[in-house]
């Protein structure tokens, strides 16, 4: 099995598209790039902690259940809440990314 060579920083031009374009926009050590990563890490860390708390809370509730339908109901509630939270979180992450790219493009254009 062979792996393609990783592109170097000079090959990351806007015409390559996708993540390379975003990488190109964030090059140069702008404060917006730093802010982007801080906001993304903070958001993901908080989201992960919230999901772990929900899982532990649900498991504790399940330990007090007396029959299978109760467990199934708790599991269904947990799953629905998780899906809702993941959908909301993906929107937040997309918004953070969009704001950071817009700021960086404005700085580069000036």
C-alpha atoms as a PDB file:
ATOM      1  CA  UNK A   1       0.000   0.000   0.000  1.00  0.00           C
ATOM      2  CA  UNK A   2       1.307   3.432  -0.881  1.00  0.00           C
ATOM      3  CA  UNK A   3       0.259   6.766   0.485  1.00  0.00           C
ATOM      4  CA  UNK A   4       0.242   9.996  -1.435  1.00  0.00           C
ATOM      5  CA  UNK A   5       2.713  12.633  -0.411  1.00  0.00           C
ATOM      6  CA  UNK A   6       1.338  15.321   1.895  1.00  0.00           C
ATOM      7  CA  UNK A   7       1.077  18.694   0.185  1.00  0.00           C
ATOM      8  CA  UNK A   8       3.480  21.327   1.454  1.00  0.00           C
ATOM      9  CA  UNK A   9       2.409  24.803   2.497  1.00  0.00           C
ATOM     10  CA  UNK A  10       3.238  26.296  -0.904  1.00  0.00           C
ATOM     11  CA  UNK A  11       0.864  23.923  -2.709  1.00  0.00           C
ATOM     12  CA  UNK A  12      -2.103  25.055  -0.618  1.00  0.00           C
ATOM     13  CA  UNK A  13      -3.557  27.563  -3.023  1.00  0.00           C
ATOM     14  CA  UNK A  14      -7.201  28.619  -3.266  1.00  0.00           C
ATOM     15  CA  UNK A  15      -7.680  26.855  -6.588  1.00  0.00           C
ATOM     16  CA  UNK A  16      -7.056  23.463  -4.911  1.00  0.00           C
ATOM     17  CA  UNK A  17     -10.370  23.912  -3.032  1.00  0.00           C
ATOM     18  CA  UNK A  18     -11.778  22.388   0.157  1.00  0.00           C
ATOM     19  CA  UNK A  19      -9.629  22.203   3.235  1.00  0.00           C
ATOM     20  CA  UNK A  20      -6.603  23.393   1.322  1.00  0.00           C
ATOM     21  CA  UNK A  21      -8.445  26.612   0.543  1.00  0.00           C
ATOM     22  CA  UNK A  22      -9.296  27.106   4.205  1.00  0.00           C
ATOM     23  CA  UNK A  23      -5.697  26.334   5.130  1.00  0.00           C
ATOM     24  CA  UNK A  24      -4.509  28.943   2.649  1.00  0.00           C
ATOM     25  CA  UNK A  25      -6.882  31.531   4.097  1.00  0.00           C
ATOM     26  CA  UNK A  26      -5.639  30.889   7.627  1.00  0.00           C
ATOM     27  CA  UNK A  27      -1.923  30.966   6.836  1.00  0.00           C
ATOM     28  CA  UNK A  28       0.153  33.805   8.111  1.00  0.00           C
ATOM     29  CA  UNK A  29      -0.538  33.471  11.821  1.00  0.00           C
ATOM     30  CA  UNK A  30      -3.515  35.797  11.949  1.00  0.00           C
ATOM     31  CA  UNK A  31      -5.261  36.242  15.257  1.00  0.00           C
ATOM     32  CA  UNK A  32      -8.429  35.050  13.528  1.00  0.00           C
ATOM     33  CA  UNK A  33      -6.876  31.641  12.938  1.00  0.00           C
ATOM     34  CA  UNK A  34      -5.930  31.422  16.597  1.00  0.00           C
ATOM     35  CA  UNK A  35      -9.406  32.572  17.620  1.00  0.00           C
ATOM     36  CA  UNK A  36     -10.954  29.961  15.310  1.00  0.00           C
ATOM     37  CA  UNK A  37      -9.062  27.092  16.885  1.00  0.00           C
ATOM     38  CA  UNK A  38      -9.739  28.323  20.422  1.00  0.00           C
ATOM     39  CA  UNK A  39     -13.453  28.644  19.740  1.00  0.00           C
ATOM     40  CA  UNK A  40     -13.612  25.247  18.015  1.00  0.00           C
ATOM     41  CA  UNK A  41     -11.713  23.479  20.807  1.00  0.00           C
ATOM     42  CA  UNK A  42     -13.820  25.188  23.459  1.00  0.00           C
ATOM     43  CA  UNK A  43     -17.066  24.310  21.693  1.00  0.00           C
ATOM     44  CA  UNK A  44     -16.070  20.687  21.101  1.00  0.00           C
ATOM     45  CA  UNK A  45     -14.798  20.247  24.657  1.00  0.00           C
ATOM     46  CA  UNK A  46     -17.999  21.630  26.137  1.00  0.00           C
ATOM     47  CA  UNK A  47     -20.119  19.509  23.822  1.00  0.00           C
ATOM     48  CA  UNK A  48     -18.174  16.348  24.699  1.00  0.00           C
ATOM     49  CA  UNK A  49     -18.496  17.047  28.422  1.00  0.00           C
ATOM     50  CA  UNK A  50     -22.241  17.651  28.075  1.00  0.00           C
ATOM     51  CA  UNK A  51     -22.721  14.395  26.174  1.00  0.00           C
ATOM     52  CA  UNK A  52     -20.739  12.420  28.768  1.00  0.00           C
ATOM     53  CA  UNK A  53     -22.877  13.911  31.561  1.00  0.00           C
ATOM     54  CA  UNK A  54     -26.058  12.960  29.704  1.00  0.00           C
ATOM     55  CA  UNK A  55     -24.810   9.414  29.208  1.00  0.00           C
ATOM     56  CA  UNK A  56     -23.850   8.986  32.866  1.00  0.00           C
ATOM     57  CA  UNK A  57     -27.178  10.463  33.998  1.00  0.00           C
ATOM     58  CA  UNK A  58     -29.090   8.073  31.736  1.00  0.00           C
ATOM     59  CA  UNK A  59     -27.065   5.078  32.917  1.00  0.00           C
ATOM     60  CA  UNK A  60     -27.801   5.974  36.543  1.00  0.00           C
ATOM     61  CA  UNK A  61     -31.506   6.211  35.755  1.00  0.00           C
ATOM     62  CA  UNK A  62     -31.372   2.848  33.959  1.00  0.00           C
ATOM     63  CA  UNK A  63     -29.878   1.189  37.032  1.00  0.00           C
ATOM     64  CA  UNK A  64     -33.077   2.036  38.917  1.00  0.00           C
ATOM     65  CA  UNK A  65     -35.403   0.637  36.258  1.00  0.00           C
ATOM     66  CA  UNK A  66     -37.453  -2.427  37.189  1.00  0.00           C
ATOM     67  CA  UNK A  67     -38.369  -3.675  33.714  1.00  0.00           C
ATOM     68  CA  UNK A  68     -37.219  -3.656  30.089  1.00  0.00           C
ATOM     69  CA  UNK A  69     -39.825  -1.170  28.774  1.00  0.00           C
ATOM     70  CA  UNK A  70     -38.560   1.458  31.246  1.00  0.00           C
ATOM     71  CA  UNK A  71     -35.003   0.925  30.025  1.00  0.00           C
ATOM     72  CA  UNK A  72     -36.133   1.088  26.400  1.00  0.00           C
ATOM     73  CA  UNK A  73     -37.981   4.355  27.074  1.00  0.00           C
ATOM     74  CA  UNK A  74     -34.929   5.929  28.761  1.00  0.00           C
ATOM     75  CA  UNK A  75     -32.699   4.766  25.926  1.00  0.00           C
ATOM     76  CA  UNK A  76     -35.065   6.249  23.324  1.00  0.00           C
ATOM     77  CA  UNK A  77     -35.106   9.578  25.190  1.00  0.00           C
ATOM     78  CA  UNK A  78     -31.314   9.554  25.445  1.00  0.00           C
ATOM     79  CA  UNK A  79     -30.937   8.801  21.737  1.00  0.00           C
ATOM     80  CA  UNK A  80     -33.381  11.530  20.688  1.00  0.00           C
ATOM     81  CA  UNK A  81     -31.654  14.102  22.879  1.00  0.00           C
ATOM     82  CA  UNK A  82     -28.251  13.062  21.508  1.00  0.00           C
ATOM     83  CA  UNK A  83     -29.435  13.437  17.907  1.00  0.00           C
ATOM     84  CA  UNK A  84     -30.896  16.871  18.677  1.00  0.00           C
ATOM     85  CA  UNK A  85     -27.687  17.988  20.405  1.00  0.00           C
ATOM     86  CA  UNK A  86     -25.475  16.721  17.570  1.00  0.00           C
ATOM     87  CA  UNK A  87     -27.605  18.583  15.013  1.00  0.00           C
ATOM     88  CA  UNK A  88     -27.421  21.792  17.043  1.00  0.00           C
ATOM     89  CA  UNK A  89     -23.680  21.399  17.590  1.00  0.00           C
ATOM     90  CA  UNK A  90     -22.934  20.901  13.902  1.00  0.00           C
ATOM     91  CA  UNK A  91     -24.736  24.191  13.217  1.00  0.00           C
ATOM     92  CA  UNK A  92     -22.670  25.974  15.884  1.00  0.00           C
ATOM     93  CA  UNK A  93     -19.404  24.612  14.486  1.00  0.00           C
ATOM     94  CA  UNK A  94     -20.374  25.619  10.953  1.00  0.00           C
ATOM     95  CA  UNK A  95     -21.179  29.140  12.169  1.00  0.00           C
ATOM     96  CA  UNK A  96     -17.842  29.463  14.007  1.00  0.00           C
ATOM     97  CA  UNK A  97     -16.001  28.298  10.889  1.00  0.00           C
ATOM     98  CA  UNK A  98     -17.956  30.655   8.608  1.00  0.00           C
ATOM     99  CA  UNK A  99     -17.273  33.667  10.831  1.00  0.00           C
ATOM    100  CA  UNK A 100     -13.569  32.907  11.054  1.00  0.00           C
ATOM    101  CA  UNK A 101     -13.190  32.453   7.304  1.00  0.00           C
ATOM    102  CA  UNK A 102     -15.118  35.671   6.580  1.00  0.00           C
ATOM    103  CA  UNK A 103     -12.903  37.657   8.986  1.00  0.00           C
ATOM    104  CA  UNK A 104      -9.754  36.143   7.525  1.00  0.00           C
ATOM    105  CA  UNK A 105     -10.829  36.861   3.939  1.00  0.00           C
ATOM    106  CA  UNK A 106     -11.600  40.489   4.872  1.00  0.00           C
ATOM    107  CA  UNK A 107      -8.151  40.870   6.446  1.00  0.00           C
ATOM    108  CA  UNK A 108      -6.431  39.319   3.428  1.00  0.00           C
ATOM    109  CA  UNK A 109      -8.436  41.535   1.042  1.00  0.00           C
ATOM    110  CA  UNK A 110      -7.456  44.741   2.854  1.00  0.00           C
END
